[in-house]
mmCIF file of C-alpha atoms in Angstrom:
data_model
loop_
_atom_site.group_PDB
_atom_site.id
_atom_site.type_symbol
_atom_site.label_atom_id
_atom_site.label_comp_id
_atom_site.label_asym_id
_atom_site.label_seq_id
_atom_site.Cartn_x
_atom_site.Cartn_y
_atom_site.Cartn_z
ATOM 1 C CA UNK B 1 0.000 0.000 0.000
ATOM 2 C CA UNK B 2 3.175 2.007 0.639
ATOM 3 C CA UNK B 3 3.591 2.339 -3.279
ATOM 4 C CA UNK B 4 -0.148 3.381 -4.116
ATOM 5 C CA UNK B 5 0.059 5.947 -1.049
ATOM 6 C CA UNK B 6 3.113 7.559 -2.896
ATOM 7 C CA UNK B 7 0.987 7.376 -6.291
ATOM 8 C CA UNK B 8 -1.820 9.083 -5.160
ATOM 9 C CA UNK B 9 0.575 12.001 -3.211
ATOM 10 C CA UNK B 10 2.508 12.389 -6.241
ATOM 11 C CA UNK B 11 -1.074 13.180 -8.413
ATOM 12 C CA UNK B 12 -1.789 15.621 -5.470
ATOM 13 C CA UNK B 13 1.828 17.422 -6.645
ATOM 14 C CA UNK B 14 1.061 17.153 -9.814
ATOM 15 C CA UNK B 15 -2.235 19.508 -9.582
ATOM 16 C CA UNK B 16 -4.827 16.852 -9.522
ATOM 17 C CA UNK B 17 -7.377 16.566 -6.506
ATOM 18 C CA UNK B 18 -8.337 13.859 -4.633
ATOM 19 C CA UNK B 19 -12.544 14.060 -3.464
ATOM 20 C CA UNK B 20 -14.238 11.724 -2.046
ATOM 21 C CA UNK B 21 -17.663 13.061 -2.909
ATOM 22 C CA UNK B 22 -17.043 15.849 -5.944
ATOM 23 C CA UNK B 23 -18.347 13.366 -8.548
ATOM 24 C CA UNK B 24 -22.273 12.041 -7.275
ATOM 25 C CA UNK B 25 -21.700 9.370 -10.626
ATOM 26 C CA UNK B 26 -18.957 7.579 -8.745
ATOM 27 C CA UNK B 27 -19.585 5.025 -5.876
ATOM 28 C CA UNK B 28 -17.376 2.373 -5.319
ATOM 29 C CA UNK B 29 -15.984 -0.145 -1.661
ATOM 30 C CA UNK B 30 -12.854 -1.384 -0.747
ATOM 31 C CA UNK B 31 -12.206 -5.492 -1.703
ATOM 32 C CA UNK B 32 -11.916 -7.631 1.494
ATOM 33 C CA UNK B 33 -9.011 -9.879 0.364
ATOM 34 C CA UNK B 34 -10.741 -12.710 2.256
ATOM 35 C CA UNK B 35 -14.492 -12.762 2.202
ATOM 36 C CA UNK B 36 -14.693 -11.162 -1.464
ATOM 37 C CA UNK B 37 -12.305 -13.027 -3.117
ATOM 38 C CA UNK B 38 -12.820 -16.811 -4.709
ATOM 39 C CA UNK B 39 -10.519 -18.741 -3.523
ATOM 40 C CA UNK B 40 -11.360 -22.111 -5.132
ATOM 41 C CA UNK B 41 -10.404 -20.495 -7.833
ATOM 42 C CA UNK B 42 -6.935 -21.023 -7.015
ATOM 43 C CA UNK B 43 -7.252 -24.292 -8.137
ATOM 44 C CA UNK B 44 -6.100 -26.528 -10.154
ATOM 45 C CA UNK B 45 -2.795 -26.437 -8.503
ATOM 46 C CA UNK B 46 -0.587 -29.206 -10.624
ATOM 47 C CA UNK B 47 2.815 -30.628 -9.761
ATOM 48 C CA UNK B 48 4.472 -31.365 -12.905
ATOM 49 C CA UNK B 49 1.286 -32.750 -15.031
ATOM 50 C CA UNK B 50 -0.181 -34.211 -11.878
ATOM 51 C CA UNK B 51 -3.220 -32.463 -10.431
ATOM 52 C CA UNK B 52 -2.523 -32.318 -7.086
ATOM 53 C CA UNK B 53 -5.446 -29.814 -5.833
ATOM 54 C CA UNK B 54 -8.819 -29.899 -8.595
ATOM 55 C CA UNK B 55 -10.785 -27.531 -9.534
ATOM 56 C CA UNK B 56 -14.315 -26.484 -10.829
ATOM 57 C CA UNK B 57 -12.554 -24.924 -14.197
ATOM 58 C CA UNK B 58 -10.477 -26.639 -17.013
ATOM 59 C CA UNK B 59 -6.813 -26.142 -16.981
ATOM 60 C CA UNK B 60 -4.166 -25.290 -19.514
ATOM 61 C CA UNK B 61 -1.479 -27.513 -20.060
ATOM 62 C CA UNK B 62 0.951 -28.147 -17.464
ATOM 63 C CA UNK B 63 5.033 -29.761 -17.777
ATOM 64 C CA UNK B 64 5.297 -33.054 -18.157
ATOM 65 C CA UNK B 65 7.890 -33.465 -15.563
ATOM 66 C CA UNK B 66 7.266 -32.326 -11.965
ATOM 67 C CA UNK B 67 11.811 -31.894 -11.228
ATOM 68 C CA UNK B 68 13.126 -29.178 -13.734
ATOM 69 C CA UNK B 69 16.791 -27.967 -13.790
ATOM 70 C CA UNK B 70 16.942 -24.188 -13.993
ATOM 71 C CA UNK B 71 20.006 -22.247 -15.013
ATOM 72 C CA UNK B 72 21.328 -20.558 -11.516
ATOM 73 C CA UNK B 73 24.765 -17.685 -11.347
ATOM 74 C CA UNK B 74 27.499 -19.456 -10.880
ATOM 75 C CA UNK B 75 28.872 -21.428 -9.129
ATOM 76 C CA UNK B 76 25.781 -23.595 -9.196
ATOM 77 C CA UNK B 77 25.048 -23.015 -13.071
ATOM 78 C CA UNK B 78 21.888 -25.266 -12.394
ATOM 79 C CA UNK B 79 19.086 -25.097 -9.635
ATOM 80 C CA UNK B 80 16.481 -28.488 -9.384
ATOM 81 C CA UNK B 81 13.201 -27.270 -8.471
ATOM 82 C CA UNK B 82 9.361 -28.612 -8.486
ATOM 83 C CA UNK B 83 7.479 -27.670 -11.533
ATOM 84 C CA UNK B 84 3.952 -26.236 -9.833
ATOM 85 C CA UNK B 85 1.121 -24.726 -11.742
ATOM 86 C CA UNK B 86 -1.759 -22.386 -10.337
ATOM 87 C CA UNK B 87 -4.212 -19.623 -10.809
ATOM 88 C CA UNK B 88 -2.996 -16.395 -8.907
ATOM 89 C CA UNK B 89 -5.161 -13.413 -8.542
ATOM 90 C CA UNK B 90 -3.007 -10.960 -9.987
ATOM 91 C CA UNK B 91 -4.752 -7.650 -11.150
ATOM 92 C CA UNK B 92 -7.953 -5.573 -10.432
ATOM 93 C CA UNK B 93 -9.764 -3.394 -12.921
ATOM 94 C CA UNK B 94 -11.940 -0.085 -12.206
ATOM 95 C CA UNK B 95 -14.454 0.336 -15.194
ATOM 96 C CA UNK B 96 -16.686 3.517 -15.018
ATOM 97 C CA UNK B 97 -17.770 5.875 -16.870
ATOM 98 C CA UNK B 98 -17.122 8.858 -14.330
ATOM 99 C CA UNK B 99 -13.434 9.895 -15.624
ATOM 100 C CA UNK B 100 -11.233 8.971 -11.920
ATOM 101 C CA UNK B 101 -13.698 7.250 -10.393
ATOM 102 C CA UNK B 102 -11.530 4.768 -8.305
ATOM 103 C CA UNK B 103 -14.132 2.197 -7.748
ATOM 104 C CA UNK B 104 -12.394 -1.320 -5.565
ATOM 105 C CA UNK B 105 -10.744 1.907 -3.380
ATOM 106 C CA UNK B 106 -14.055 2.981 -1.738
ATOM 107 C CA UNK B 107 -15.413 4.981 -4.593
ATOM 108 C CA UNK B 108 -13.509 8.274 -4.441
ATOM 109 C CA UNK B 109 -12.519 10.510 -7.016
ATOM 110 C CA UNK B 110 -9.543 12.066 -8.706
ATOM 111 C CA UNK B 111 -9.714 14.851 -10.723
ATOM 112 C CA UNK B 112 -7.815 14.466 -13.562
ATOM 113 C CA UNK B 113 -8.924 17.563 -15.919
ATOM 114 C CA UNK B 114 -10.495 17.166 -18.889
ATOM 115 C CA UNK B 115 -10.963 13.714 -19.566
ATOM 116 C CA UNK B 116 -13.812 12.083 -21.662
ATOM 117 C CA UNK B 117 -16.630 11.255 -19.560
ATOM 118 C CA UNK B 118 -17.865 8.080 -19.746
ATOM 119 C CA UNK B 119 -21.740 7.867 -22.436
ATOM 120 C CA UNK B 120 -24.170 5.340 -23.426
ATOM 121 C CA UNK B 121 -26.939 5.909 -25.963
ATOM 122 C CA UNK B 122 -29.117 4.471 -28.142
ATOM 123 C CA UNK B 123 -30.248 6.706 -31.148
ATOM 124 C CA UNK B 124 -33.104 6.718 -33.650
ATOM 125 C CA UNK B 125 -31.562 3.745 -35.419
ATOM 126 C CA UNK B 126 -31.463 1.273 -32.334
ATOM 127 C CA UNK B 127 -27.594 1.309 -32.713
ATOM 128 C CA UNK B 128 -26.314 1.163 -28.698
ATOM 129 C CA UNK B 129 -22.942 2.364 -27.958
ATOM 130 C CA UNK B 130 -20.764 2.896 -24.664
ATOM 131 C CA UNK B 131 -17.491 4.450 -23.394
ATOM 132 C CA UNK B 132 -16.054 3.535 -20.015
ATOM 133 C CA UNK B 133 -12.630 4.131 -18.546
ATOM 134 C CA UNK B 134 -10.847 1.594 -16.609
ATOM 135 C CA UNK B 135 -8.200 1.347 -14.209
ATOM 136 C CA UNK B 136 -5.503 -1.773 -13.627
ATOM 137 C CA UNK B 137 -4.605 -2.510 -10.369
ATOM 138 C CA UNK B 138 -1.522 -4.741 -9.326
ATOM 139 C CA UNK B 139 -3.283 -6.900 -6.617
ATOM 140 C CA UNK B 140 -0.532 -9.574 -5.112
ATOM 141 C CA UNK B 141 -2.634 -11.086 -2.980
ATOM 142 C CA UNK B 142 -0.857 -14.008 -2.832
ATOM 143 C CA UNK B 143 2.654 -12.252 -1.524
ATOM 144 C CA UNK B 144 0.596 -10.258 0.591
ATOM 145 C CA UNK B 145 -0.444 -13.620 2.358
ATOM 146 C CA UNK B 146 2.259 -15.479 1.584
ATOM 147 C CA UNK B 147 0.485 -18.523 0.162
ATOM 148 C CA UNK B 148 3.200 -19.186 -2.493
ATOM 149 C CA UNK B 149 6.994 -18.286 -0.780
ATOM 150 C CA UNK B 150 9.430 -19.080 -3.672
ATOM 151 C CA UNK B 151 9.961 -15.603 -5.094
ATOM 152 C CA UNK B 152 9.698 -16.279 -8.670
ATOM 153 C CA UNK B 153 6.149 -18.407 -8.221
ATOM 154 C CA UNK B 154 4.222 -14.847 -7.400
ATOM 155 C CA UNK B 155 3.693 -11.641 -8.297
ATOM 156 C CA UNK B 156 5.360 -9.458 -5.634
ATOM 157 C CA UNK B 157 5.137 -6.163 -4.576
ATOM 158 C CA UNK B 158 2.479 -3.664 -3.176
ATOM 159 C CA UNK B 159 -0.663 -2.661 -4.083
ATOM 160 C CA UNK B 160 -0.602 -0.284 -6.852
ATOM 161 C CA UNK B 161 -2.106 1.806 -9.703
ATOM 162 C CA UNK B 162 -0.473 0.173 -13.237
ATOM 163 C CA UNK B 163 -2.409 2.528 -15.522
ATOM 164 C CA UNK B 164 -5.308 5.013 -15.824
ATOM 165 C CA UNK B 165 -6.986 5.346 -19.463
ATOM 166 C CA UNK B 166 -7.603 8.748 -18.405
ATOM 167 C CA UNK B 167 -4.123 10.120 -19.342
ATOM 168 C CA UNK B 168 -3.989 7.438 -22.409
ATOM 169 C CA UNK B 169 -5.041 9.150 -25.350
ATOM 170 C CA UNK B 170 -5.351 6.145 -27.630
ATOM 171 C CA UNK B 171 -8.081 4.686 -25.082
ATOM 172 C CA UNK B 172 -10.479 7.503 -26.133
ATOM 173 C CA UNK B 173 -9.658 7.638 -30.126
ATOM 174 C CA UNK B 174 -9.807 4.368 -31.786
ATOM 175 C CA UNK B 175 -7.958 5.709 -34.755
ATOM 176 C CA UNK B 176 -5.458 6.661 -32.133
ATOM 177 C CA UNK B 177 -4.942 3.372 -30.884
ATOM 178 C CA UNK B 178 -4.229 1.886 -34.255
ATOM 179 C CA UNK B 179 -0.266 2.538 -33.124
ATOM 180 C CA UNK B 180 -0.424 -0.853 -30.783
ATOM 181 C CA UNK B 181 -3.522 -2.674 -32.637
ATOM 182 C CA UNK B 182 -2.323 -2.334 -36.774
ATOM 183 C CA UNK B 183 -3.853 -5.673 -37.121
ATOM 184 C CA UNK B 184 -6.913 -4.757 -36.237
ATOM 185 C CA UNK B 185 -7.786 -3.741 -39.560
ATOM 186 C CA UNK B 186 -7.634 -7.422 -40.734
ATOM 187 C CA UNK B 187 -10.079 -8.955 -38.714
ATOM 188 C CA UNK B 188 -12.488 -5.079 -39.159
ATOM 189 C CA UNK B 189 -14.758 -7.969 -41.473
ATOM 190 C CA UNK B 190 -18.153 -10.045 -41.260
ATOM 191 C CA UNK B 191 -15.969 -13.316 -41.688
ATOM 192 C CA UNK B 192 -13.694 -12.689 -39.140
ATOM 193 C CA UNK B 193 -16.508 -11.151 -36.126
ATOM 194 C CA UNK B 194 -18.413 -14.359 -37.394
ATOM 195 C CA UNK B 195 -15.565 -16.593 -36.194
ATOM 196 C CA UNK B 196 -15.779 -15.356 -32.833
ATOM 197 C CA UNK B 197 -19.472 -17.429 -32.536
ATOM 198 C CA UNK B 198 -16.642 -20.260 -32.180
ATOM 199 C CA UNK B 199 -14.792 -18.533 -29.757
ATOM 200 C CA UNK B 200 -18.286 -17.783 -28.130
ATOM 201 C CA UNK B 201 -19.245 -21.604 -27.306
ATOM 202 C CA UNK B 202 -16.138 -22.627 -27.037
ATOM 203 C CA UNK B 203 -15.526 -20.029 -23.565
ATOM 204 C CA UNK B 204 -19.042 -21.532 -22.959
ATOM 205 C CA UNK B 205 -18.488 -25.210 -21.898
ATOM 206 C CA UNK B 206 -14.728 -25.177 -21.956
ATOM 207 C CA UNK B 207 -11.809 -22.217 -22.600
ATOM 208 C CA UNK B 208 -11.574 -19.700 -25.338
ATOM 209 C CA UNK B 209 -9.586 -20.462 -27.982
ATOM 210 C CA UNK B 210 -6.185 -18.849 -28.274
ATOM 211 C CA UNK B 211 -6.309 -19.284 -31.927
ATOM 212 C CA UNK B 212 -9.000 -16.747 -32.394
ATOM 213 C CA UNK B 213 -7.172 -14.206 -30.303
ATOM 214 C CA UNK B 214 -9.111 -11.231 -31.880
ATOM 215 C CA UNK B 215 -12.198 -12.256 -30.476
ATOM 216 C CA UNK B 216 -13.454 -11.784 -26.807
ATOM 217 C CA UNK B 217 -15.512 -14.803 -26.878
ATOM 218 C CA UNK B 218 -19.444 -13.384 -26.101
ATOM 219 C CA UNK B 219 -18.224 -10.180 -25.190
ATOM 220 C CA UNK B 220 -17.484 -8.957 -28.553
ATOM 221 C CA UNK B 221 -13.931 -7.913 -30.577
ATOM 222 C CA UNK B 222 -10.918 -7.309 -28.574
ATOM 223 C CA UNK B 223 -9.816 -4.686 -30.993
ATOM 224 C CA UNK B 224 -9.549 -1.563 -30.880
ATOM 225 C CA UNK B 225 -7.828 -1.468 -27.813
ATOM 226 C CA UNK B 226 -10.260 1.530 -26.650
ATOM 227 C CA UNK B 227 -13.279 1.960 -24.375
ATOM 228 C CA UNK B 228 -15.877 2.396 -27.010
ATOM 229 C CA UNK B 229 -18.011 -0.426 -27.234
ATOM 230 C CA UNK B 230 -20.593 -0.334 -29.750
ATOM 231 C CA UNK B 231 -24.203 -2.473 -29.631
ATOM 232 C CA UNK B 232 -23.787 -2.275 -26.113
ATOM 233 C CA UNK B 233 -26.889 -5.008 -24.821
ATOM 234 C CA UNK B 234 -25.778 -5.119 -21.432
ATOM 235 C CA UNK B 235 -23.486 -2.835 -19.133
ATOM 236 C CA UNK B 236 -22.187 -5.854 -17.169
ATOM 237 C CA UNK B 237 -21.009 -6.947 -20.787
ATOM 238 C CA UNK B 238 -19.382 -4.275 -21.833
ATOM 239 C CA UNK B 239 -17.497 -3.339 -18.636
ATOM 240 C CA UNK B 240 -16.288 -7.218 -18.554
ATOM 241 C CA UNK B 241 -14.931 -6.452 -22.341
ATOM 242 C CA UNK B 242 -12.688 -3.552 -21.517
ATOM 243 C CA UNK B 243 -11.374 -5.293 -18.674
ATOM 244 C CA UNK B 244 -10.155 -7.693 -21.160
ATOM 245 C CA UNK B 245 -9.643 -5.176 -23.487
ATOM 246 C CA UNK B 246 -7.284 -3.576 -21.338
ATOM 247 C CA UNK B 247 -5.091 -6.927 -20.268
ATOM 248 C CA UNK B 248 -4.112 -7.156 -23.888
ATOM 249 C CA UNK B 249 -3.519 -3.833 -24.507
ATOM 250 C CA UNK B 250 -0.677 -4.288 -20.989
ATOM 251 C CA UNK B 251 0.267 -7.768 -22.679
ATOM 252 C CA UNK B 252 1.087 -5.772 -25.979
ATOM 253 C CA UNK B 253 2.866 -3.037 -24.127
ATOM 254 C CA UNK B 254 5.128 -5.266 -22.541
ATOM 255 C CA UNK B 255 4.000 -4.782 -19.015
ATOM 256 C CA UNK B 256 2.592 -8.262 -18.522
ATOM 257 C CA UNK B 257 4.704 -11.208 -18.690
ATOM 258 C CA UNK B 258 3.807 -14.648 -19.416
ATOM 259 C CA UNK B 259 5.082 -18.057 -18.536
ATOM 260 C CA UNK B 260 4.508 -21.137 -20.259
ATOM 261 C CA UNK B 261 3.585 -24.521 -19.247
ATOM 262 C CA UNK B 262 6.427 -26.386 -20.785
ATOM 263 C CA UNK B 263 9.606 -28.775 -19.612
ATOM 264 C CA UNK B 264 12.732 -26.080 -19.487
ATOM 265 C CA UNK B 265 10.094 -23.246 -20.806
ATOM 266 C CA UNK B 266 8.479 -22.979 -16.891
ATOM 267 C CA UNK B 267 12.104 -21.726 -16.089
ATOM 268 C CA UNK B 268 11.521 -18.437 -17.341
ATOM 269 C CA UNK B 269 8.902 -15.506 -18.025
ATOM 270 C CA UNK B 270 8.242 -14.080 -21.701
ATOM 271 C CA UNK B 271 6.491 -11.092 -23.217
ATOM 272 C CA UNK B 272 3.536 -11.885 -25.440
ATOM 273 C CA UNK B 273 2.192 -9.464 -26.980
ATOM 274 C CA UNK B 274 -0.756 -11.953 -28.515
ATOM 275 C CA UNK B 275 -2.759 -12.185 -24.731
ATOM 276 C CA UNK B 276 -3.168 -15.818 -24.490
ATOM 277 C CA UNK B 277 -7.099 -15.935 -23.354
ATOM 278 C CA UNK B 278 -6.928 -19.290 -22.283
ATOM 279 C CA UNK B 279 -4.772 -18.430 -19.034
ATOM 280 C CA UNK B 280 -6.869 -15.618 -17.760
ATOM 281 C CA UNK B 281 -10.190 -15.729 -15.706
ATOM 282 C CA UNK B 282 -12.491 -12.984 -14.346
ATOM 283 C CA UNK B 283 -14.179 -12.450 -10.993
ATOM 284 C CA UNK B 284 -16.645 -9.467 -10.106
ATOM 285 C CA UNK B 285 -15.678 -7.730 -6.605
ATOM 286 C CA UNK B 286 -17.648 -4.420 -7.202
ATOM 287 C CA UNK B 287 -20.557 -3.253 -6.545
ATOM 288 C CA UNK B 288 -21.633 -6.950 -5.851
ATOM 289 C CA UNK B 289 -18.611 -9.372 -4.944
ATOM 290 C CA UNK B 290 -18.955 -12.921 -6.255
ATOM 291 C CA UNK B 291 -16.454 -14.927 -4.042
ATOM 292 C CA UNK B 292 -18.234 -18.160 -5.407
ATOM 293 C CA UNK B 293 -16.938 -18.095 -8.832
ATOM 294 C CA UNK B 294 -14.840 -16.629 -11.376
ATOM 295 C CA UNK B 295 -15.007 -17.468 -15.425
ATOM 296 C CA UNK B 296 -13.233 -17.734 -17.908
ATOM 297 C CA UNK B 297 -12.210 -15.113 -20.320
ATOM 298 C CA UNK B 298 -14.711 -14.323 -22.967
ATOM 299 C CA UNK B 299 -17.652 -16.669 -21.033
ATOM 300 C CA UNK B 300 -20.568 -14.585 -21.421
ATOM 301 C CA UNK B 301 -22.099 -12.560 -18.258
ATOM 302 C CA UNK B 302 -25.543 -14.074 -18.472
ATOM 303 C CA UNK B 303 -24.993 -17.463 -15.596
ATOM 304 C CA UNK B 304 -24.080 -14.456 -12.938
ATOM 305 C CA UNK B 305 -25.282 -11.367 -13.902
ATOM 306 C CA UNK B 306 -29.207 -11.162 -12.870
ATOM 307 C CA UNK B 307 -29.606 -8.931 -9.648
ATOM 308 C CA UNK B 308 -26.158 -7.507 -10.521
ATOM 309 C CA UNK B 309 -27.355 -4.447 -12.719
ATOM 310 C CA UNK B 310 -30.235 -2.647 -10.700
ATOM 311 C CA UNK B 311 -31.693 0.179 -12.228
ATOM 312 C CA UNK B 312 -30.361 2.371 -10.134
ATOM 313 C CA UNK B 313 -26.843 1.205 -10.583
ATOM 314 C CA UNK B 314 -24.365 4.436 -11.725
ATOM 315 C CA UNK B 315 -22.904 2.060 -14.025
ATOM 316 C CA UNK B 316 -19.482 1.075 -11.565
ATOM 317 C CA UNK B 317 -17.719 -2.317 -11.856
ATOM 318 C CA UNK B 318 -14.742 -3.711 -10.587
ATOM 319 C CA UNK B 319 -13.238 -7.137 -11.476
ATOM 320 C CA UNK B 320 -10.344 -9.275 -9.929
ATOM 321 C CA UNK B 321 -8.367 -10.524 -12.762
ATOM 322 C CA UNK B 322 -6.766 -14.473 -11.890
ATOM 323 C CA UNK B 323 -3.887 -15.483 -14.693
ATOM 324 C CA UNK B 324 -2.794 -18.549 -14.454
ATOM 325 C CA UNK B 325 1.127 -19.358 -13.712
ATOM 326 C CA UNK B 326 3.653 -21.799 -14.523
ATOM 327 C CA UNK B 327 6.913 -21.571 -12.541
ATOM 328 C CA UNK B 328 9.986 -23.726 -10.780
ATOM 329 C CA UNK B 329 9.690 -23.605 -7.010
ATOM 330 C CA UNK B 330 13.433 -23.214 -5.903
#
């Protein structure tokens, strides 16, 4: 919390204001680590390609072997260590359409300027559209209760703000954001959104499919990498997309590393700028915590979200964001 504190003092410096009630659009809690969080969705927890701890969710593919040799400094060159596979809650996301609205930190503002605030609408042509901002948190929760103690088996670290779309212009011009997504233009087609029926079912009864890596399953297009959504059917939808949005627009800038479930490969972490889908799940924590489940990435909102969108919501949502790892215990 030491880093975040800093954060937040350091936007205070920078002439930005910190309210707590300036902005009636914004409401928000803190996340109780414990009682909001699903923690069977830890699981499966794999030694090697033994499941050693099941879960309710499929799995990606784990080593083969459960001893790996990783390369150490000399003068050990190599270090044995226990291949171990599980799903660590790693990230939060803010999504709101009140610019600053910090929504897992109690609901407070900060006043960043002039931002683009959040819209929805639905003109004479019954063509729905949306805008939301979101916010990534680094959430070790893990670290912070020291479930996992091999250093390179957890994200470490404080709690703290990774990136406000706010001061991102490309999140708020999709022509803009063309600079990170050039491909995007490829798959801008009937044929390729059709594909994404596939990816659709498939995030359904199993995992999405890495394959089709421009599709968000029954969320919609992952491109652009922006917070307009268009045909927006349901707010609990669209806030889920950015979120996922938003971890492959971090994977592309190179501030998300991956590791891969492979003998020798589990010795290391890589960039991938191509998010693989398959090793990410989603969990609401805000406004309405769901500590009994999380889903995949891409599943679509409509097992959890009844009772979850009153009408009297202000259109607030914050998600805990569980990747899965692959690592040597040493």
């Amino acid at each position: 919390m030491r880093t975040l504190t800093l954060f937040l003092s350091a936007l205070t410096l920078w002439g930005y204001s910190l309210s707590a009630a300036a902005d009636p659009s914004c409401e928000g809690r803190f996340v109780n680590p414990i009682t909001d969080v699903c923690w069977r969705c830890i699981f499966p927890l794999s030694l090697g390609s033994v499941q050693v701890g099941k879960g309710d969710l499929p799995d990606t593919s784990n080593p083969g072997s459960p001893l790996q040799l990783c390369p150490a400094p000399p003068p050990l060159f190599v270090r044995p260590g226990l291949a171990i596979g599980y799903w660590e809650p790693m990230a939060m996301t803010d999504v709101s359409r009140s610019p600053g609205c910090m929504v897992n930190l109690g609901g407070f503002s900060i006043n960043l300027g002039k931002t683009g605030m959040g819209t929805a609408k639905k003109d004479d042509k019954q063509v729905n559209g949306a805008f939301y901002h979101v916010h990534w948190y680094k959430y070790p929760l893990t670290y912070w209760l020291n479930i996992i103690t091999s250093a390179g088996c957890l994200e470490g670290g404080d709690m703290d703000i990774a990136y406000l779309s706010e001061i991102d212009p490309t999140w708020v011009d999709s022509s803009l954001t063309t600079i990170l997504n050039p491909e995007a233009i490829l798959f801008a087609n009937p044929i390729a959104q059709g594909a994404c029926a596939a990816d659709a079912m498939a995030s359904a009864f199993h995992m999405p499919l890495d394959v089709l890596f421009w599709c968000a399953g029954s969320q919609g297009s992952m491109y652009p990498f922006s917070g307009w959504v268009s045909n927006e059917s349901s707010p609990l939808q669209s806030s889920l997309l950015v979120s996922e949005r938003m971890a492959y627009k971090l994977h592309r800038q190179g501030q998300i590393m991956e590791s891969i479930g492979k003998d020798k490969a589990v010795c290391y972490e890589y960039p991938s700028p191509i998010i693989p889908k398959e090793r990410w799940r989603y969990q609401m924590v805000n406004m309405y915590p769901d500590s009994g489940q999380c889903h995949p990435v891409g599943r679509s909102v409509m097992r959890w979200e009844a009772g979850r969108n009153p009408p009297n919501s202000r259109k607030n949502y914050g998600y805990l964001m569980w990747r899965k790892r692959n690592c040597v215990f040493l």
